[in-house]
Backbone as JSON Lines, residues from 0, in Angstrom:
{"i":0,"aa":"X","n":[-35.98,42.92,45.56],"ca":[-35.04,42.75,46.66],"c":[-35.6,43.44,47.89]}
{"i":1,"aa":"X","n":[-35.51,43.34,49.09],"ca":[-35.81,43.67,50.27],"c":[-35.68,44.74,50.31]}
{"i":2,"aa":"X","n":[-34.46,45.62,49.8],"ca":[-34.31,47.19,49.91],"c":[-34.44,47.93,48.97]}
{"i":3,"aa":"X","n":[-35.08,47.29,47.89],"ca":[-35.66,48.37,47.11],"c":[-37.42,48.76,47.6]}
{"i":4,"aa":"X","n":[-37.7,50.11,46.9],"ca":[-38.68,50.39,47.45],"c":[-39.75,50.81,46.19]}
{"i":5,"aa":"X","n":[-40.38,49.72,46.55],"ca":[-41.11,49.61,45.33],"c":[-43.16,49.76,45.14]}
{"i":6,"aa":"X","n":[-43.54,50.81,44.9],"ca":[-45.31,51.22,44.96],"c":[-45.81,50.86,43.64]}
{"i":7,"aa":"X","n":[-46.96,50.08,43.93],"ca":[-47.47,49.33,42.78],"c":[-48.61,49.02,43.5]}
{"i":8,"aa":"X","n":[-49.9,48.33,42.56],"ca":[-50.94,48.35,42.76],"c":[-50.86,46.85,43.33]}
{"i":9,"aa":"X","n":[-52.21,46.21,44.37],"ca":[-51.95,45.1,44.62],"c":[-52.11,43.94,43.63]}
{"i":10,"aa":"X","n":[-52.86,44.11,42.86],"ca":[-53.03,43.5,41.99],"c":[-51.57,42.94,40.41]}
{"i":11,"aa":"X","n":[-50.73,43.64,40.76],"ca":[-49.29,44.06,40.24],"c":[-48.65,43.5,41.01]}
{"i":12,"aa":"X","n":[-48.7,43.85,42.45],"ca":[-47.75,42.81,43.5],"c":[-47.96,41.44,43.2]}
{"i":13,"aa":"X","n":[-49.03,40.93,43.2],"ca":[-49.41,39.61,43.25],"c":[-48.84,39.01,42.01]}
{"i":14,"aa":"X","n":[-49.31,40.24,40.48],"ca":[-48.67,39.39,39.16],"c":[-47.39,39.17,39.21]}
{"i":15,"aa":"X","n":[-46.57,40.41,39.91],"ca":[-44.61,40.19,39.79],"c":[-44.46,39.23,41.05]}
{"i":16,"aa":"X","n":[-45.18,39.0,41.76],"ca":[-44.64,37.76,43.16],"c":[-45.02,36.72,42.66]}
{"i":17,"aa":"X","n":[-45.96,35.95,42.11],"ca":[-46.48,34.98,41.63],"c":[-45.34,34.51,39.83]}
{"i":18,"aa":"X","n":[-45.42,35.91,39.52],"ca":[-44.58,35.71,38.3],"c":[-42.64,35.01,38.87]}
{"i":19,"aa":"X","n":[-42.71,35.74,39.59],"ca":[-41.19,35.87,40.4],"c":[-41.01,33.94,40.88]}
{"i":20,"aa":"X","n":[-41.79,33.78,41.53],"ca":[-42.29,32.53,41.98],"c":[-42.18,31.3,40.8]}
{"i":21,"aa":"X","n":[-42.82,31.49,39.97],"ca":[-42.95,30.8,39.08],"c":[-41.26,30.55,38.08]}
{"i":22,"aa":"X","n":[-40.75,31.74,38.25],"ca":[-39.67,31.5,37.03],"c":[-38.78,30.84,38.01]}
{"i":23,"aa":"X","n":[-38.43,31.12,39.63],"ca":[-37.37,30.13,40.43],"c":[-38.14,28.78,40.29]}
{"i":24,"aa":"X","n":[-39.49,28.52,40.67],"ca":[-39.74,27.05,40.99],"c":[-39.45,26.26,39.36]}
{"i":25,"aa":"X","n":[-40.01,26.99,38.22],"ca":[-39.66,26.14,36.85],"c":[-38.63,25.85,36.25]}
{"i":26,"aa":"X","n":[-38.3,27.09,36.04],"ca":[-36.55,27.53,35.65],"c":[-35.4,27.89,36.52]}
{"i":27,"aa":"X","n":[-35.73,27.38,38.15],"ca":[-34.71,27.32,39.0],"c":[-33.48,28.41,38.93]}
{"i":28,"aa":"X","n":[-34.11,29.53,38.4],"ca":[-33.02,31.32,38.56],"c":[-33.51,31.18,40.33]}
{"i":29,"aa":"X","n":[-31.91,32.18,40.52],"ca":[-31.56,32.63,41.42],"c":[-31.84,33.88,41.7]}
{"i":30,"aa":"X","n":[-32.39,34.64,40.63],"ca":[-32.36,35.85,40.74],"c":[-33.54,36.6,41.32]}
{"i":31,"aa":"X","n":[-33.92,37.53,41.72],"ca":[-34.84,38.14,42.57],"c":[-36.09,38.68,41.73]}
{"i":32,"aa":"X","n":[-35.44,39.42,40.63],"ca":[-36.8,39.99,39.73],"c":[-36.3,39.83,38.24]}
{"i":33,"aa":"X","n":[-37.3,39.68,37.46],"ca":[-36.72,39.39,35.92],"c":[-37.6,40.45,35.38]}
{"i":34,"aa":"X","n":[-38.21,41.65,35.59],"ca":[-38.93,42.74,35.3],"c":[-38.6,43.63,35.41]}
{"i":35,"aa":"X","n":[-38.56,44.33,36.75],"ca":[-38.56,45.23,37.57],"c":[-36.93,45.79,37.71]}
{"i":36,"aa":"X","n":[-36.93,47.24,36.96],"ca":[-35.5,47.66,37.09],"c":[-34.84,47.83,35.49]}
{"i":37,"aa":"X","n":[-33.99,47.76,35.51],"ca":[-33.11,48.32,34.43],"c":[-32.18,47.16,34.09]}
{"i":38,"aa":"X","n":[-31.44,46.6,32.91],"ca":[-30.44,45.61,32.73],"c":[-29.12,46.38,31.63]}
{"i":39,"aa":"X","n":[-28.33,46.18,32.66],"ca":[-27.2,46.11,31.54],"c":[-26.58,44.79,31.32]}
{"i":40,"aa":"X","n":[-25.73,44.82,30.3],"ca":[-25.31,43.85,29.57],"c":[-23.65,44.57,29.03]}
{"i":41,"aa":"X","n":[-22.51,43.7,29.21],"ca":[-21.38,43.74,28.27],"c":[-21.14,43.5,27.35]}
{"i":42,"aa":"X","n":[-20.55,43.82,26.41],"ca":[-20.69,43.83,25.02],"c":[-20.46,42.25,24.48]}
{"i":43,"aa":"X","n":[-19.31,41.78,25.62],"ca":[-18.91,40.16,25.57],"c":[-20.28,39.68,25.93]}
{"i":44,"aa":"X","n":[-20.84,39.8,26.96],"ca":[-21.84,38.89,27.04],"c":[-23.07,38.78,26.24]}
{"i":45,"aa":"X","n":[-22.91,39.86,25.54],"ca":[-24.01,40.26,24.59],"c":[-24.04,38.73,23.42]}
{"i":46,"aa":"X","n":[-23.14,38.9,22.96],"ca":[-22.45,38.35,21.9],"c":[-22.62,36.91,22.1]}
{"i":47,"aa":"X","n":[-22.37,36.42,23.15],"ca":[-22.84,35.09,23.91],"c":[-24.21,35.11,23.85]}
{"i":48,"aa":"X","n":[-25.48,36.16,24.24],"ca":[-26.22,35.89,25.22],"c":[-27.3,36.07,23.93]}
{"i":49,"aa":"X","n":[-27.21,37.33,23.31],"ca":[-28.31,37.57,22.4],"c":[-28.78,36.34,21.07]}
{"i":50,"aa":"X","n":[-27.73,35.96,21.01],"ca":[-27.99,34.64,20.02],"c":[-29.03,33.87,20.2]}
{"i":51,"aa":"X","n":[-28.95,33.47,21.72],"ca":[-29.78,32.46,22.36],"c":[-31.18,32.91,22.52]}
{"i":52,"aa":"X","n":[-31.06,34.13,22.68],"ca":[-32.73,34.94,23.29],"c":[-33.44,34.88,21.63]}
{"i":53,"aa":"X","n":[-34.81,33.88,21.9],"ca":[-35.7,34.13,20.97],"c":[-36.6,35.07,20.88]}
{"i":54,"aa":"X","n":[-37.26,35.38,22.4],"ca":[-38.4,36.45,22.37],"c":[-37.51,37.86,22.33]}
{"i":55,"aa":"X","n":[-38.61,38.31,21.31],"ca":[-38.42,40.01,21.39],"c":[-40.09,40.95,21.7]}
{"i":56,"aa":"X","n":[-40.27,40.26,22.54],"ca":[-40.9,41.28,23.77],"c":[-40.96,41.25,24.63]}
{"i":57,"aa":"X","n":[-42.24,41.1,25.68],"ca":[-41.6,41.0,27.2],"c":[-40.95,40.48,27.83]}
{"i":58,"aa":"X","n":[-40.84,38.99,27.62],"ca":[-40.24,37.79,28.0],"c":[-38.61,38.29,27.16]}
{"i":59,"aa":"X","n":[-38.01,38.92,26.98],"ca":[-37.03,39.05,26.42],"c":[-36.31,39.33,28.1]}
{"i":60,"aa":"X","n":[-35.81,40.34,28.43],"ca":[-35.7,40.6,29.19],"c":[-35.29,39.3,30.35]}
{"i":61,"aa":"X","n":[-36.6,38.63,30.96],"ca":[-36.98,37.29,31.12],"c":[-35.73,36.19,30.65]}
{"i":62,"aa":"X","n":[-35.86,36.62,29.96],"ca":[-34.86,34.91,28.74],"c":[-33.69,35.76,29.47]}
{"i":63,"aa":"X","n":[-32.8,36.52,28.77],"ca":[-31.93,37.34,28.48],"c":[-31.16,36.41,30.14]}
{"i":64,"aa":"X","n":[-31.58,36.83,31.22],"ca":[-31.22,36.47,32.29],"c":[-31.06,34.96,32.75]}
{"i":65,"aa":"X","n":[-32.21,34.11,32.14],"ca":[-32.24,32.87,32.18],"c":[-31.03,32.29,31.43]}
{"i":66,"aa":"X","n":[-31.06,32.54,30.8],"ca":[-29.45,32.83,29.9],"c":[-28.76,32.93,30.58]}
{"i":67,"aa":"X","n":[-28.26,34.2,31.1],"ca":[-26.9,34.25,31.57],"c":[-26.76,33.47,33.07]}
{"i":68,"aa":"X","n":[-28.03,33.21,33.94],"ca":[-27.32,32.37,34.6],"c":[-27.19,30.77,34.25]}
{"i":69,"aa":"X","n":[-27.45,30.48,33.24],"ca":[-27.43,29.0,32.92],"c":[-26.05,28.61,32.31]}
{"i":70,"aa":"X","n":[-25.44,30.0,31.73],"ca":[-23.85,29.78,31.08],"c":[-22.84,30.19,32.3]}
{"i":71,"aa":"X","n":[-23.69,30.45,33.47],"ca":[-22.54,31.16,34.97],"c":[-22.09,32.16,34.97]}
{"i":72,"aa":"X","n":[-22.84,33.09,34.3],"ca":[-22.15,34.54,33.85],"c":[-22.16,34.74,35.52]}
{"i":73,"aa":"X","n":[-21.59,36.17,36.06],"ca":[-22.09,36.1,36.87],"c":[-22.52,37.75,36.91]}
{"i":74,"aa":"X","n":[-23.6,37.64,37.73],"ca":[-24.92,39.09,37.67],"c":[-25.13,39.46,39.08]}
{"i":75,"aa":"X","n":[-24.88,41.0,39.09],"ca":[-25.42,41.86,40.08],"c":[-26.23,42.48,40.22]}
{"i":76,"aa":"X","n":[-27.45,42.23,41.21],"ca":[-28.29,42.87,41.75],"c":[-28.45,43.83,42.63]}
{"i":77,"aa":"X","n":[-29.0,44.83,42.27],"ca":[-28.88,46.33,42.76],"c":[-30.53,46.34,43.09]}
{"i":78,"aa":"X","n":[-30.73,47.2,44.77],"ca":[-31.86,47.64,44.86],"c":[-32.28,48.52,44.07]}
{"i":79,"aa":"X","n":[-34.07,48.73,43.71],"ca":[-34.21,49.45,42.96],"c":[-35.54,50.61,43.67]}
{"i":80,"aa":"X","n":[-35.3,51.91,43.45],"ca":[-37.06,52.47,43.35],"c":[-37.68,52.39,42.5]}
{"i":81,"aa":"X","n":[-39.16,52.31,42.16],"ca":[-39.76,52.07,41.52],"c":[-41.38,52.39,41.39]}
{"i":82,"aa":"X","n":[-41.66,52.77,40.91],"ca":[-43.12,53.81,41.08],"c":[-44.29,52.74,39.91]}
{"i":83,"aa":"X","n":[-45.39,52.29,39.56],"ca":[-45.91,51.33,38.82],"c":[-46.82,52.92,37.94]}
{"i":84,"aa":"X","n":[-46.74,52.85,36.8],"ca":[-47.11,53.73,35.63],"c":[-48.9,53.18,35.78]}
{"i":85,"aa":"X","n":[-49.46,53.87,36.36],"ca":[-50.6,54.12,36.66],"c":[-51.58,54.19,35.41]}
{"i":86,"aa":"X","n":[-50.98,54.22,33.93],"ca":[-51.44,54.44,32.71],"c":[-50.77,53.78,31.97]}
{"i":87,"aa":"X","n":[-49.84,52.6,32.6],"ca":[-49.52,51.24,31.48],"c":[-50.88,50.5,30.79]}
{"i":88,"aa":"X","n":[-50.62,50.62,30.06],"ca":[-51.47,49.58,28.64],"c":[-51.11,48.37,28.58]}
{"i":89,"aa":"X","n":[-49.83,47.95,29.6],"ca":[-50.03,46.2,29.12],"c":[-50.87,45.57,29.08]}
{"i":90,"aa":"X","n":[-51.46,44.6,27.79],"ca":[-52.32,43.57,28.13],"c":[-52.17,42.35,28.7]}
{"i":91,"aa":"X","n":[-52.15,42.41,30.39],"ca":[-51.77,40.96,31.13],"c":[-52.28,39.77,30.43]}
{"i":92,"aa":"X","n":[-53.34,39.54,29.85],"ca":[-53.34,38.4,29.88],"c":[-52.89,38.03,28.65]}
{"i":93,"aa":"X","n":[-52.76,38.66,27.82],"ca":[-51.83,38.1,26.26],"c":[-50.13,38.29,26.88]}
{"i":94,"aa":"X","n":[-49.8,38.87,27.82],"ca":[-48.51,39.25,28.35],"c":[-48.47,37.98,29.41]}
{"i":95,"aa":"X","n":[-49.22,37.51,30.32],"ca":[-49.18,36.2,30.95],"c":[-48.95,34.9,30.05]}
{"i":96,"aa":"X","n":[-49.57,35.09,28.83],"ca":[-49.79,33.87,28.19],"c":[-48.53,33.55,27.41]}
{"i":97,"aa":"X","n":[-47.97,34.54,26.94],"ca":[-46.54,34.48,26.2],"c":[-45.5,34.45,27.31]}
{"i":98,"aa":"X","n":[-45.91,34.59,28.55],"ca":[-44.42,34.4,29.74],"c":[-44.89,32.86,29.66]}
{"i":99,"aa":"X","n":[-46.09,32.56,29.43],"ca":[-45.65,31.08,29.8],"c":[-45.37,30.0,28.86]}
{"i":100,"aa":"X","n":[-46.01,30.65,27.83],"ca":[-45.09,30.06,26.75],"c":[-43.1,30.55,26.19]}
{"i":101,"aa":"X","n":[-43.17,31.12,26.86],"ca":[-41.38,31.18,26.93],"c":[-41.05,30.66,28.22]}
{"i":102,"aa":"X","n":[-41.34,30.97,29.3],"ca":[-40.93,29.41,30.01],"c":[-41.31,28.21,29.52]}
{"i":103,"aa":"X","n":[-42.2,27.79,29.19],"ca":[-42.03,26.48,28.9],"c":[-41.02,26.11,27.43]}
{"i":104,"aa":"X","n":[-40.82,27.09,26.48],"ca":[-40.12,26.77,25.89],"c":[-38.68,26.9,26.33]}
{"i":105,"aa":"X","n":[-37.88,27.49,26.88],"ca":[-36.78,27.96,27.51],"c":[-36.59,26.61,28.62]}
{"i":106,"aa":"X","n":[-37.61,26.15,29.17],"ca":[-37.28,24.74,29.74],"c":[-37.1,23.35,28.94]}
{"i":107,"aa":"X","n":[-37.73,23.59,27.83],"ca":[-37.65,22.61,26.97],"c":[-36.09,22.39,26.48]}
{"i":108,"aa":"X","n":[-35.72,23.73,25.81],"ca":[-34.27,24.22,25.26],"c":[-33.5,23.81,27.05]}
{"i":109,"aa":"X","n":[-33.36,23.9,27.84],"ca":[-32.82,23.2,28.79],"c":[-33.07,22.13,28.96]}
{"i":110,"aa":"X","n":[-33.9,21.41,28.88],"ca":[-34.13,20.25,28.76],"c":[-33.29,19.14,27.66]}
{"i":111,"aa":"X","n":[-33.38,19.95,26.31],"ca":[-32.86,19.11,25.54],"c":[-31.27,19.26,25.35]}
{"i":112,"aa":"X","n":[-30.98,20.48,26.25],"ca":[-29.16,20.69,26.31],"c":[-28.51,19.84,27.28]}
{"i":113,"aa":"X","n":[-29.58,19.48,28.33],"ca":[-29.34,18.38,29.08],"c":[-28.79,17.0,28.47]}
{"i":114,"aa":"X","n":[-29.89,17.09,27.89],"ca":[-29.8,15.38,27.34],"c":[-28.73,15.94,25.95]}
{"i":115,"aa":"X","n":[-28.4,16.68,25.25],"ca":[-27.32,16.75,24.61],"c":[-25.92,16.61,24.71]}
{"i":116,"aa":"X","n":[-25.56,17.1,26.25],"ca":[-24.69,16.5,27.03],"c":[-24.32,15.35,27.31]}
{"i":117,"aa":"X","n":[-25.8,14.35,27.35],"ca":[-25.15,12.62,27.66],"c":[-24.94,12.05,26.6]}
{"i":118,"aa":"X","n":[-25.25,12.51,25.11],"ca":[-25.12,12.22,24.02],"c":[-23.94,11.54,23.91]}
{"i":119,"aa":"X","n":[-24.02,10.63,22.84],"ca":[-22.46,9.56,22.79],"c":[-22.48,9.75,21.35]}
{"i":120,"aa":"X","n":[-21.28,10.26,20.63],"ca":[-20.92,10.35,19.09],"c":[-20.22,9.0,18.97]}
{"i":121,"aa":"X","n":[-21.66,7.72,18.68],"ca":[-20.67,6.27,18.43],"c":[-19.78,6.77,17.13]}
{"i":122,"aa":"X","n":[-19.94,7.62,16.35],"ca":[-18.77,7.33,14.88],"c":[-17.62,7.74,15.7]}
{"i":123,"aa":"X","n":[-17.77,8.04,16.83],"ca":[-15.75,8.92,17.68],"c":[-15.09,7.2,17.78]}
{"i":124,"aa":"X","n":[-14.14,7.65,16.98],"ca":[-12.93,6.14,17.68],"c":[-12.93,6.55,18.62]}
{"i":125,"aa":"X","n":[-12.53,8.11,19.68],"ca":[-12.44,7.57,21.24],"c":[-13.4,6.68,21.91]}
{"i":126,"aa":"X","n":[-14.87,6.42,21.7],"ca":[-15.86,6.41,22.26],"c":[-15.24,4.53,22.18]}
{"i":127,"aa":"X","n":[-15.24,4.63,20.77],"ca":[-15.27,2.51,20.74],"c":[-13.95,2.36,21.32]}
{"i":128,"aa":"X","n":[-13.18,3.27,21.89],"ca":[-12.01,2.38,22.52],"c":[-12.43,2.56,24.01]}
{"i":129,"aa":"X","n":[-13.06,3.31,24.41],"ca":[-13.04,3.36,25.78],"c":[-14.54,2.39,25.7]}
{"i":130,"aa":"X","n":[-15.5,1.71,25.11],"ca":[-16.33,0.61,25.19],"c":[-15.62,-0.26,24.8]}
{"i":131,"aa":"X","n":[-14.15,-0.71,24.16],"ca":[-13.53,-2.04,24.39],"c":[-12.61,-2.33,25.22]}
{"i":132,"aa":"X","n":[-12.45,-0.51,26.04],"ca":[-11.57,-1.23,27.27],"c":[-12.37,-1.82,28.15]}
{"i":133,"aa":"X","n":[-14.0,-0.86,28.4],"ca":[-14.74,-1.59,29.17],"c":[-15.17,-2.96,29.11]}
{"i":134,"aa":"X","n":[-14.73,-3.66,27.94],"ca":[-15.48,-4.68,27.87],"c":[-14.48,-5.63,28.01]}
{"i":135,"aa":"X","n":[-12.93,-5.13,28.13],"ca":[-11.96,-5.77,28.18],"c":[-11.71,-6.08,29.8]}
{"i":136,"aa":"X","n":[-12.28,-4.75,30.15],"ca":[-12.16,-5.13,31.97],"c":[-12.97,-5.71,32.02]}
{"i":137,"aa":"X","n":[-14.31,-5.94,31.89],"ca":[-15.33,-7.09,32.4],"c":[-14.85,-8.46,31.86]}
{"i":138,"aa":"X","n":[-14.31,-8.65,31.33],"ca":[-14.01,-10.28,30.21],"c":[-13.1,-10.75,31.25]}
{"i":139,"aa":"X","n":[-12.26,-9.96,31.5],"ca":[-10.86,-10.89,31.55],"c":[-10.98,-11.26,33.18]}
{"i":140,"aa":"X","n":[-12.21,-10.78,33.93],"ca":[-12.75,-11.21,35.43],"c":[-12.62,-13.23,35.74]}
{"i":141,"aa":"X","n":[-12.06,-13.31,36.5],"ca":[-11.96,-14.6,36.65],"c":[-13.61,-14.96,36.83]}
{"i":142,"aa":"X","n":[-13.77,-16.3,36.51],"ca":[-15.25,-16.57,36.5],"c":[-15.36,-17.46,37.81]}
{"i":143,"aa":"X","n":[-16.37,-17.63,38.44],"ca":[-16.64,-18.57,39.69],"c":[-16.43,-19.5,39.45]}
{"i":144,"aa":"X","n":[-16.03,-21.37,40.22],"ca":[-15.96,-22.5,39.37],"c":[-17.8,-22.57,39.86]}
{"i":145,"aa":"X","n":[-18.46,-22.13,40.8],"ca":[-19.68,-22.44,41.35],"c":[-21.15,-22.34,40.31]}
{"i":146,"aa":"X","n":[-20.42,-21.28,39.16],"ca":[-21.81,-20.72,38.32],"c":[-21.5,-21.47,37.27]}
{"i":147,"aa":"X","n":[-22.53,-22.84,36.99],"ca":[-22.5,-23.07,35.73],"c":[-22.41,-22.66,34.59]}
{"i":148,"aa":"X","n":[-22.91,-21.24,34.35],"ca":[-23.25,-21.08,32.99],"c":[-21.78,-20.16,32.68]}
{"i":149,"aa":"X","n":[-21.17,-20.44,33.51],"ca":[-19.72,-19.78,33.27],"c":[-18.49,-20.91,32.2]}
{"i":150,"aa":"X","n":[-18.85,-21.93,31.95],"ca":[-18.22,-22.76,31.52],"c":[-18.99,-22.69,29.87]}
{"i":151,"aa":"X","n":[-19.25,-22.23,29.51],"ca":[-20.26,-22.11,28.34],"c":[-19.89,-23.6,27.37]}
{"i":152,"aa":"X","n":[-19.66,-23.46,26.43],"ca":[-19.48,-24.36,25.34],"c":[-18.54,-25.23,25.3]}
{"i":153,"aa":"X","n":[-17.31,-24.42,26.27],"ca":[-16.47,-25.7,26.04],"c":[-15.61,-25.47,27.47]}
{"i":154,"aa":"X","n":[-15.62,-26.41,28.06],"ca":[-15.84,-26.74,29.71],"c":[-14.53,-26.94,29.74]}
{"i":155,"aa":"X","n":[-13.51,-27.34,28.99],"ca":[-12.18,-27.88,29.39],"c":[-11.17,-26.42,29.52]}
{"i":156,"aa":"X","n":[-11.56,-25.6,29.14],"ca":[-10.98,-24.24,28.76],"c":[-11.04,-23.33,30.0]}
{"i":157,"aa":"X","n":[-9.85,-22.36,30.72],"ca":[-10.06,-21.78,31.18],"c":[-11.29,-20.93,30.99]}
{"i":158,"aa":"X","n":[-11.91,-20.23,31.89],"ca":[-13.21,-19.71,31.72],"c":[-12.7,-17.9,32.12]}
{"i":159,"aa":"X","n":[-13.8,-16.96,31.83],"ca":[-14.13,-15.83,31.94],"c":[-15.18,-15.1,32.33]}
{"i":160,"aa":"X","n":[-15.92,-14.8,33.09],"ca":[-17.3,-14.22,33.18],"c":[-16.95,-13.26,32.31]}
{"i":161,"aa":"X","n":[-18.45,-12.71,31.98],"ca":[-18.6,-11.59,31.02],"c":[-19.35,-11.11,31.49]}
């Protein structure tokens, strides 16, 4: 966030701005940092939220948030200070490689909740009555006398487009 005040190496700036970058443009969060800082959590949202989170390491954290804004929780951001541990041991690039394999999986799992949503349960009787009202409103449309193929089989008969 703008008013936190945060010293880190440049090489660290670039991984959390580029990282930062990457999780709004893929996974379209709103949120400012998915690293940097401290998270609490309510015990309700826990209960909701932890189910869903697969990673349990860095990308946890990561998810945890992707999460809660995808169910509308809603989350406050607090400036933070922040000093970069001059004698962290992360290994970036096994730590890069698993952020991007949890974004891409975490987009996938959005992806397919998407399309789970347009899903149609044909065994629902609601479903086949509201496809025979639709088909009841298209039928019973007066037909043109102009379109031949509206007279189908038997020409003496009032007609119907379909």
């Amino acid at each position: 966030m703008p008013q936190s005040q945060v010293t880190r190496s440049p090489k660290r700036e670039f991984i959390s701005r580029t990282y930062n970058l990457m999780l709004r443009s893929y996974l379209a969060v709103s949120f400012h940092d998915a690293q940097c800082g401290f998270k609490t959590i309510t015990a309700q949202a826990a209960h909701v939220l932890l189910p869903q989170v697969k990673d349990d390491e860095w990308f946890f954290d990561t998810e945890l948030l992707v999460r809660a804004q995808q169910v509308g929780m809603t989350m406050l951001e607090l400036p933070v200070r922040w000093v970069e541990d001059a004698g962290s041991t992360v290994d970036i690039p096994d730590t890069v490689k698993k952020d991007l394999e949890g974004m891409h999986r975490v987009r996938e799992d959005m992806e397919a909740r998407a399309v789970d949503g347009l899903r149609v349960d044909l065994d629902s009787p609601a479903v086949w009555t509201q496809i025979r009202q639709h088909e009841l409103r298209g039928s019973l449309l007066p037909a043109k006398e102009e379109d031949p193929h509206s007279r189908m089989q038997n020409p003496d008969k009032e007609t119907a487009a379909c």
